[in-house]
Amino acid sequence: MPNMYREATHAGSWYTDAGAELNRQLNGWLNDADLTFGPARAIIAPHAGYRYCGACGAWAYRQISPAVVKRVFILGPSHHVRLSRCALSAAQYCRTPLYDLKVDQQINKQLESTGHFKWMDQKTDEDEHSIEMHLPYVAKVMEEYSDQFTIVPVMVGSISNDWEETYGKIFAPYLADPQNLFVISSDFCHWGQRFRYTYYEEGSGPIYKWIETLDKMGMDLIETLKADSFSEYLRKYNNTICGRHPIGVLMQAVEELKRRGHRMSFKFLKYDQSNQCCDKKDSSVSYASGSLIFE
């Protein structure tokens, strides 16, 4: 029997648990973002505390055309449990301070029937922030259609390139359907000793500029929509992009649809860092927001 509710466990810490205040914040950020690359069929957006990345995330959410969307797939990485596949939410509803979002039981059954998905237990589901941080944004963008859409939360484990391809093929038909929207949850470079990543190429100027150069290399490769190039970049630089596997799954789904004759393009619209690193003791997390459209 599915759990009835996945509670908004990060509300009150990572973002406000006051509905009116949250509504005001999201409105403000969305109004400051420009609609330049829509209607989005998929977005990549960050999942840190809203005070760090709320404004950046709005640039991805601004590209969504809510009137056509009936279902929102949210693919986020696992931060706390070791997972070698993808896992589905057993909840029937995900709570947000705005309103509750309904989990699509029918799609969950279809995905489960492939034999390639596990189920999250309630603790795993509620401990993970990578999906939850997108729920208020989804609720906000879809508010005029609040009772007319469902969500499909998917936790993506540390999967191999082959598994990214397998899941990409599973999700491709869903991505091809204009009534579906994919939200890919990822922060970019986590730099500093606390993240055990301090890679820096001498002569690249201040550290924060180097981090931006490193991130932009990866972002440019994502924009080419060539999954192998992005994998090669990750192997070469080991950039600590926490949503690399959800991004990989999206890129493989895109590759599958390109083989079937679909034409798509991806563009990053906003980039930000939590802090400007100037020496080895500093740390920062980078955020990027982008949109995939079908041509």
Tab-separated table of N, CA, C and O in Angstrom, residues 36-136:
chain	number	residue	atom	x	y	z
A	36	THR	N	12.716	33.064	-22.978
A	36	THR	CA	13.461	33.207	-24.233
A	36	THR	C	13.645	31.881	-24.960
A	36	THR	O	14.005	31.858	-26.128
A	37	PHE	N	13.402	30.752	-24.266
A	37	PHE	CA	13.701	29.457	-24.884
A	37	PHE	C	12.656	28.428	-24.444
A	37	PHE	O	12.928	27.515	-23.664
A	38	GLY	N	11.426	28.627	-24.925
A	38	GLY	CA	10.339	27.736	-24.571
A	38	GLY	C	9.526	27.392	-25.803
A	38	GLY	O	9.865	27.845	-26.898
A	39	PRO	N	8.454	26.608	-25.669
A	39	PRO	CA	8.070	25.958	-24.405
A	39	PRO	C	8.983	24.772	-24.090
A	39	PRO	O	9.278	23.963	-24.970
A	40	ALA	N	9.440	24.714	-22.850
A	40	ALA	CA	10.383	23.673	-22.445
A	40	ALA	C	9.704	22.307	-22.415
A	40	ALA	O	8.589	22.169	-21.916
A	41	ARG	N	10.384	21.307	-22.960
A	41	ARG	CA	9.959	19.917	-22.792
A	41	ARG	C	10.721	19.282	-21.630
A	41	ARG	O	10.278	18.326	-21.010
A	42	ALA	N	11.917	19.823	-21.380
A	42	ALA	CA	12.717	19.393	-20.229
A	42	ALA	C	13.523	20.591	-19.752
A	42	ALA	O	13.882	21.461	-20.549
A	43	ILE	N	13.773	20.639	-18.449
A	43	ILE	CA	14.645	21.686	-17.904
A	43	ILE	C	15.700	21.040	-17.010
A	43	ILE	O	15.482	19.958	-16.466
A	44	ILE	N	16.838	21.705	-16.909
A	44	ILE	CA	17.834	21.373	-15.883
A	44	ILE	C	17.834	22.555	-14.928
A	44	ILE	O	17.913	23.713	-15.359
A	45	ALA	N	17.704	22.282	-13.632
A	45	ALA	CA	17.660	23.363	-12.650
A	45	ALA	C	18.242	22.872	-11.327
A	45	ALA	O	18.244	21.674	-11.037
A	46	PRO	N	18.738	23.815	-10.498
A	46	PRO	CA	19.437	23.439	-9.263
A	46	PRO	C	18.509	23.043	-8.119
A	46	PRO	O	17.291	23.255	-8.185
A	47	HIS	N	19.111	22.478	-7.062
A	47	HIS	CA	18.295	21.992	-5.941
A	47	HIS	C	18.861	22.373	-4.566
A	47	HIS	O	18.654	21.674	-3.590
A	48	ALA	N	19.574	23.488	-4.488
A	48	ALA	CA	20.087	23.923	-3.186
A	48	ALA	C	19.019	24.736	-2.463
A	48	ALA	O	17.914	24.937	-2.969
A	49	GLY	N	19.365	25.219	-1.272
A	49	GLY	CA	18.459	26.110	-0.556
A	49	GLY	C	18.095	27.294	-1.445
A	49	GLY	O	18.930	27.783	-2.207
A	50	TYR	N	16.848	27.741	-1.350
A	50	TYR	CA	16.367	28.791	-2.252
A	50	TYR	C	17.144	30.095	-2.108
A	50	TYR	O	17.241	30.870	-3.053
A	51	ARG	N	17.725	30.357	-0.922
A	51	ARG	CA	18.460	31.610	-0.796
A	51	ARG	C	19.718	31.590	-1.664
A	51	ARG	O	20.257	32.630	-2.007
A	52	TYR	N	20.180	30.392	-2.026
A	52	TYR	CA	21.353	30.282	-2.899
A	52	TYR	C	20.966	30.219	-4.382
A	52	TYR	O	21.654	30.777	-5.222
A	53	CYS	N	19.897	29.472	-4.698
A	53	CYS	CA	19.656	29.187	-6.124
A	53	CYS	C	18.222	29.416	-6.573
A	53	CYS	O	17.891	29.109	-7.712
A	54	GLY	N	17.387	29.976	-5.707
A	54	GLY	CA	15.994	30.208	-6.093
A	54	GLY	C	15.872	31.084	-7.326
A	54	GLY	O	15.099	30.809	-8.244
A	55	ALA	N	16.692	32.152	-7.373
A	55	ALA	CA	16.632	33.085	-8.502
A	55	ALA	C	17.141	32.427	-9.787
A	55	ALA	O	16.577	32.635	-10.866
A	56	CYS	N	18.197	31.623	-9.663
A	56	CYS	CA	18.743	30.935	-10.841
A	56	CYS	C	17.731	29.925	-11.387
A	56	CYS	O	17.487	29.858	-12.593
A	57	GLY	N	17.112	29.153	-10.498
A	57	GLY	CA	16.154	28.131	-10.912
A	57	GLY	C	14.974	28.694	-11.686
A	57	GLY	O	14.431	28.050	-12.590
A	58	ALA	N	14.605	29.932	-11.352
A	58	ALA	CA	13.452	30.559	-12.011
A	58	ALA	C	13.632	30.649	-13.518
A	58	ALA	O	12.665	30.585	-14.278
A	59	TRP	N	14.890	30.780	-13.977
A	59	TRP	CA	15.138	30.921	-15.419
A	59	TRP	C	14.748	29.663	-16.173
A	59	TRP	O	14.321	29.728	-17.320
A	60	ALA	N	14.889	28.501	-15.535
A	60	ALA	CA	14.435	27.262	-16.182
A	60	ALA	C	12.908	27.177	-16.127
A	60	ALA	O	12.248	26.892	-17.140
A	61	TYR	N	12.355	27.444	-14.950
A	61	TYR	CA	10.898	27.307	-14.784
A	61	TYR	C	10.110	28.310	-15.617
A	61	TYR	O	8.972	28.051	-16.000
A	62	ARG	N	10.744	29.438	-15.930
A	62	ARG	CA	10.069	30.467	-16.733
A	62	ARG	C	9.787	29.979	-18.155
A	62	ARG	O	8.913	30.511	-18.844
A	63	GLN	N	10.518	28.950	-18.615
A	63	GLN	CA	10.378	28.485	-20.003
A	63	GLN	C	9.211	27.507	-20.176
A	63	GLN	O	8.916	27.079	-21.287
A	64	ILE	N	8.564	27.143	-19.065
A	64	ILE	CA	7.504	26.129	-19.111
A	64	ILE	C	6.182	26.751	-19.551
A	64	ILE	O	5.823	27.846	-19.117
A	65	SER	N	5.472	26.020	-20.407
A	65	SER	CA	4.131	26.448	-20.812
A	65	SER	C	3.117	25.551	-20.095
A	65	SER	O	2.812	24.456	-20.566
A	66	PRO	N	2.592	25.987	-18.942
A	66	PRO	CA	1.813	25.088	-18.083
A	66	PRO	C	0.528	24.556	-18.711
A	66	PRO	O	0.077	23.464	-18.366
A	67	ALA	N	-0.039	25.297	-19.653
A	67	ALA	CA	-1.330	24.894	-20.232
A	67	ALA	C	-1.261	23.529	-20.909
A	67	ALA	O	-2.257	22.807	-20.958
A	68	VAL	N	-0.095	23.156	-21.454
A	68	VAL	CA	0.001	21.883	-22.184
A	68	VAL	C	0.429	20.721	-21.286
A	68	VAL	O	0.292	19.562	-21.667
A	69	VAL	N	0.962	21.034	-20.101
A	69	VAL	CA	1.582	19.988	-19.272
A	69	VAL	C	0.545	19.218	-18.450
A	69	VAL	O	-0.271	19.808	-17.751
A	70	LYS	N	0.599	17.901	-18.581
A	70	LYS	CA	-0.311	17.046	-17.797
A	70	LYS	C	0.458	16.196	-16.776
A	70	LYS	O	-0.124	15.593	-15.883
A	71	ARG	N	1.785	16.138	-16.960
A	71	ARG	CA	2.571	15.228	-16.121
A	71	ARG	C	3.991	15.774	-16.033
A	71	ARG	O	4.570	16.192	-17.032
A	72	VAL	N	4.538	15.765	-14.818
A	72	VAL	CA	5.898	16.281	-14.615
A	72	VAL	C	6.773	15.178	-14.018
A	72	VAL	O	6.541	14.730	-12.896
A	73	PHE	N	7.736	14.710	-14.805
A	73	PHE	CA	8.739	13.761	-14.320
A	73	PHE	C	9.852	14.569	-13.654
A	73	PHE	O	10.356	15.531	-14.249
A	74	ILE	N	10.226	14.195	-12.436
A	74	ILE	CA	11.310	14.904	-11.742
A	74	ILE	C	12.411	13.898	-11.428
A	74	ILE	O	12.213	12.990	-10.613
A	75	LEU	N	13.543	14.037	-12.100
A	75	LEU	CA	14.660	13.110	-11.918
A	75	LEU	C	15.744	13.780	-11.087
A	75	LEU	O	16.318	14.800	-11.511
A	76	GLY	N	15.996	13.221	-9.906
A	76	GLY	CA	17.002	13.802	-9.023
A	76	GLY	C	18.007	12.765	-8.555
A	76	GLY	O	17.674	11.581	-8.446
A	77	PRO	N	19.249	13.199	-8.272
A	77	PRO	CA	20.264	12.264	-7.795
A	77	PRO	C	20.041	11.874	-6.339
A	77	PRO	O	19.343	12.573	-5.606
A	78	SER	N	20.636	10.760	-5.944
A	78	SER	CA	20.571	10.304	-4.551
A	78	SER	C	21.775	10.834	-3.787
A	78	SER	O	22.913	10.588	-4.177
A	79	HIS	N	21.543	11.571	-2.699
A	79	HIS	CA	22.641	12.112	-1.895
A	79	HIS	C	22.962	11.267	-0.667
A	79	HIS	O	24.034	11.392	-0.096
A	80	HIS	N	22.013	10.436	-0.233
A	80	HIS	CA	22.186	9.775	1.071
A	80	HIS	C	22.231	8.261	1.016
A	80	HIS	O	22.782	7.637	1.916
A	81	VAL	N	21.635	7.659	0.021
A	81	VAL	CA	21.642	6.191	-0.026
A	81	VAL	C	22.371	5.727	-1.277
A	81	VAL	O	22.347	6.397	-2.316
A	82	ARG	N	23.030	4.597	-1.154
A	82	ARG	CA	23.696	4.007	-2.317
A	82	ARG	C	22.638	3.301	-3.146
A	82	ARG	O	21.916	2.445	-2.653
A	83	LEU	N	22.573	3.683	-4.399
A	83	LEU	CA	21.525	3.156	-5.262
A	83	LEU	C	22.150	2.916	-6.635
A	83	LEU	O	22.758	3.816	-7.204
A	84	SER	N	22.018	1.688	-7.133
A	84	SER	CA	22.667	1.370	-8.411
A	84	SER	C	21.673	1.353	-9.572
A	84	SER	O	22.015	0.999	-10.686
A	85	ARG	N	20.425	1.720	-9.285
A	85	ARG	CA	19.393	1.789	-10.326
A	85	ARG	C	18.598	3.084	-10.112
A	85	ARG	O	19.062	3.990	-9.452
A	86	CYS	N	17.381	3.137	-10.635
A	86	CYS	CA	16.481	4.259	-10.354
A	86	CYS	C	15.371	3.771	-9.430
A	86	CYS	O	15.006	2.594	-9.466
A	87	ALA	N	14.835	4.685	-8.624
A	87	ALA	CA	13.794	4.304	-7.663
A	87	ALA	C	12.620	5.278	-7.748
A	87	ALA	O	12.792	6.476	-7.998
A	88	LEU	N	11.421	4.723	-7.521
A	88	LEU	CA	10.174	5.493	-7.609
A	88	LEU	C	9.654	5.831	-6.223
A	88	LEU	O	9.961	5.133	-5.245
A	89	SER	N	8.849	6.868	-6.137
A	89	SER	CA	8.233	7.252	-4.866
A	89	SER	C	6.985	6.411	-4.613
A	89	SER	O	6.140	6.266	-5.495
A	90	ALA	N	6.879	5.881	-3.400
A	90	ALA	CA	5.707	5.078	-3.036
A	90	ALA	C	4.583	5.949	-2.462
A	90	ALA	O	3.542	5.441	-2.061
A	91	ALA	N	4.800	7.263	-2.424
A	91	ALA	CA	3.775	8.165	-1.880
A	91	ALA	C	2.653	8.385	-2.901
A	91	ALA	O	2.859	8.228	-4.102
A	92	GLN	N	1.478	8.720	-2.399
A	92	GLN	CA	0.381	9.093	-3.295
A	92	GLN	C	0.353	10.594	-3.557
A	92	GLN	O	-0.080	11.042	-4.620
A	93	TYR	N	0.829	11.355	-2.572
A	93	TYR	CA	0.908	12.810	-2.702
A	93	TYR	C	2.218	13.299	-2.116
A	93	TYR	O	2.706	12.747	-1.136
A	94	CYS	N	2.773	14.371	-2.721
A	94	CYS	CA	3.918	15.061	-2.142
A	94	CYS	C	3.436	16.417	-1.652
A	94	CYS	O	2.865	17.194	-2.427
A	95	ARG	N	3.649	16.670	-0.391
A	95	ARG	CA	3.186	17.935	0.181
A	95	ARG	C	4.135	19.076	-0.183
A	95	ARG	O	5.344	18.893	-0.266
A	96	THR	N	3.561	20.271	-0.402
A	96	THR	CA	4.358	21.505	-0.471
A	96	THR	C	3.588	22.559	0.332
A	96	THR	O	2.382	22.383	0.571
A	97	PRO	N	4.249	23.647	0.750
A	97	PRO	CA	3.529	24.708	1.470
A	97	PRO	C	2.462	25.383	0.604
A	97	PRO	O	1.626	26.116	1.129
A	98	LEU	N	2.473	25.149	-0.714
A	98	LEU	CA	1.468	25.749	-1.598
A	98	LEU	C	0.245	24.839	-1.709
A	98	LEU	O	-0.870	25.240	-1.400
A	99	TYR	N	0.444	23.622	-2.190
A	99	TYR	CA	-0.624	22.606	-2.211
A	99	TYR	C	0.028	21.252	-2.461
A	99	TYR	O	1.220	21.182	-2.801
A	100	ASP	N	-0.744	20.178	-2.278
A	100	ASP	CA	-0.189	18.832	-2.442
A	100	ASP	C	-0.172	18.433	-3.916
A	100	ASP	O	-1.107	18.726	-4.656
A	101	LEU	N	0.901	17.752	-4.317
A	101	LEU	CA	1.040	17.290	-5.698
A	101	LEU	C	0.761	15.794	-5.756
A	101	LEU	O	1.251	15.026	-4.931
A	102	LYS	N	-0.014	15.401	-6.745
A	102	LYS	CA	-0.448	14.011	-6.855
A	102	LYS	C	0.570	13.181	-7.651
A	102	LYS	O	0.944	13.557	-8.764
A	103	VAL	N	0.994	12.068	-7.073
A	103	VAL	CA	1.940	11.172	-7.759
A	103	VAL	C	1.166	10.270	-8.721
A	103	VAL	O	0.115	9.719	-8.376
A	104	ASP	N	1.693	10.118	-9.925
A	104	ASP	CA	1.007	9.368	-10.983
A	104	ASP	C	1.207	7.857	-10.797
A	104	ASP	O	2.232	7.303	-11.177
A	105	GLN	N	0.204	7.196	-10.209
A	105	GLN	CA	0.318	5.763	-9.910
A	105	GLN	C	0.361	4.916	-11.186
A	105	GLN	O	1.021	3.881	-11.239
A	106	GLN	N	-0.335	5.382	-12.209
A	106	GLN	CA	-0.390	4.626	-13.463
A	106	GLN	C	0.989	4.576	-14.132
A	106	GLN	O	1.449	3.518	-14.572
A	107	ILE	N	1.662	5.736	-14.186
A	107	ILE	CA	3.003	5.777	-14.784
A	107	ILE	C	3.980	4.973	-13.927
A	107	ILE	O	4.824	4.243	-14.447
A	108	ASN	N	3.844	5.082	-12.601
A	108	ASN	CA	4.697	4.276	-11.717
A	108	ASN	C	4.568	2.785	-12.049
A	108	ASN	O	5.564	2.056	-12.093
A	109	LYS	N	3.327	2.341	-12.284
A	109	LYS	CA	3.112	0.925	-12.634
A	109	LYS	C	3.793	0.579	-13.958
A	109	LYS	O	4.420	-0.466	-14.103
A	110	GLN	N	3.649	1.483	-14.943
A	110	GLN	CA	4.287	1.242	-16.251
A	110	GLN	C	5.804	1.135	-16.099
A	110	GLN	O	6.447	0.254	-16.683
A	111	LEU	N	6.382	2.037	-15.316
A	111	LEU	CA	7.839	2.022	-15.133
A	111	LEU	C	8.266	0.777	-14.363
A	111	LEU	O	9.252	0.123	-14.717
A	112	GLU	N	7.502	0.438	-13.321
A	112	GLU	CA	7.832	-0.754	-12.532
A	112	GLU	C	7.822	-2.007	-13.409
A	112	GLU	O	8.652	-2.911	-13.242
A	113	SER	N	6.910	-2.041	-14.368
A	113	SER	CA	6.762	-3.239	-15.207
A	113	SER	C	7.985	-3.488	-16.099
A	113	SER	O	8.150	-4.572	-16.643
A	114	THR	N	8.869	-2.472	-16.240
A	114	THR	CA	10.096	-2.700	-17.030
A	114	THR	C	11.077	-3.593	-16.270
A	114	THR	O	12.023	-4.122	-16.853
A	115	GLY	N	10.873	-3.720	-14.952
A	115	GLY	CA	11.790	-4.513	-14.128
A	115	GLY	C	13.058	-3.768	-13.737
A	115	GLY	O	13.946	-4.332	-13.092
A	116	HIS	N	13.163	-2.488	-14.101
A	116	HIS	CA	14.412	-1.753	-13.858
A	116	HIS	C	14.297	-0.689	-12.766
A	116	HIS	O	15.230	0.112	-12.590
A	117	PHE	N	13.170	-0.653	-12.066
A	117	PHE	CA	12.988	0.366	-11.026
A	117	PHE	C	12.779	-0.271	-9.661
A	117	PHE	O	12.081	-1.264	-9.535
A	118	LYS	N	13.390	0.344	-8.636
A	118	LYS	CA	13.134	-0.035	-7.250
A	118	LYS	C	12.140	0.984	-6.667
A	118	LYS	O	11.771	1.937	-7.339
A	119	TRP	N	11.766	0.769	-5.411
A	119	TRP	CA	10.895	1.714	-4.703
A	119	TRP	C	11.681	2.360	-3.571
A	119	TRP	O	12.432	1.687	-2.880
A	120	MET	N	11.496	3.648	-3.372
A	120	MET	CA	12.078	4.310	-2.203
A	120	MET	C	11.190	4.002	-0.997
A	120	MET	O	9.966	4.049	-1.121
A	121	ASP	N	11.811	3.742	0.152
A	121	ASP	CA	10.987	3.719	1.359
A	121	ASP	C	10.752	5.179	1.783
A	121	ASP	O	11.387	6.102	1.252
A	122	GLN	N	9.835	5.369	2.721
A	122	GLN	CA	9.434	6.747	3.043
A	122	GLN	C	10.604	7.583	3.574
A	122	GLN	O	10.751	8.757	3.234
A	123	LYS	N	11.453	6.974	4.388
A	123	LYS	CA	12.579	7.723	4.960
A	123	LYS	C	13.536	8.180	3.866
A	123	LYS	O	13.968	9.340	3.836
A	124	THR	N	13.865	7.282	2.942
A	124	THR	CA	14.763	7.622	1.829
A	124	THR	C	14.169	8.766	1.016
A	124	THR	O	14.855	9.736	0.663
A	125	ASP	N	12.880	8.651	0.731
A	125	ASP	CA	12.156	9.662	-0.044
A	125	ASP	C	12.214	11.016	0.669
A	125	ASP	O	12.567	12.045	0.077
A	126	GLU	N	11.908	11.020	1.963
A	126	GLU	CA	11.800	12.286	2.689
A	126	GLU	C	13.153	12.885	3.064
A	126	GLU	O	13.254	14.095	3.265
A	127	ASP	N	14.193	12.045	3.148
A	127	ASP	CA	15.534	12.569	3.453
A	127	ASP	C	16.151	13.293	2.255
A	127	ASP	O	16.985	14.173	2.409
A	128	GLU	N	15.755	12.888	1.058
A	128	GLU	CA	16.377	13.412	-0.169
A	128	GLU	C	15.814	14.783	-0.538
A	128	GLU	O	14.609	14.961	-0.625
A	129	HIS	N	16.708	15.746	-0.769
A	129	HIS	CA	16.253	17.102	-1.129
A	129	HIS	C	16.245	17.352	-2.637
A	129	HIS	O	15.658	18.327	-3.093
A	130	SER	N	16.899	16.495	-3.425
A	130	SER	CA	17.100	16.823	-4.846
A	130	SER	C	15.791	16.903	-5.624
A	130	SER	O	15.672	17.659	-6.581
A	131	ILE	N	14.802	16.112	-5.195
A	131	ILE	CA	13.482	16.182	-5.843
A	131	ILE	C	12.605	17.209	-5.128
A	131	ILE	O	11.954	18.042	-5.762
A	132	GLU	N	12.647	17.182	-3.791
A	132	GLU	CA	11.763	18.071	-3.017
A	132	GLU	C	11.950	19.547	-3.368
A	132	GLU	O	10.970	20.305	-3.430
A	133	MET	N	13.189	19.967	-3.625
A	133	MET	CA	13.427	21.392	-3.882
A	133	MET	C	12.748	21.879	-5.165
A	133	MET	O	12.582	23.082	-5.379
A	134	HIS	N	12.341	20.931	-6.008
A	134	HIS	CA	11.628	21.315	-7.240
A	134	HIS	C	10.112	21.339	-7.065
A	134	HIS	O	9.411	21.931	-7.885
A	135	LEU	N	9.624	20.702	-6.020
A	135	LEU	CA	8.163	20.573	-5.881
A	135	LEU	C	7.452	21.920	-5.735
A	135	LEU	O	6.427	22.152	-6.389
A	136	PRO	N	7.962	22.863	-4.901
A	136	PRO	CA	7.279	24.156	-4.814
A	136	PRO	C	7.290	24.910	-6.142
A	136	PRO	O	6.295	25.550	-6.503
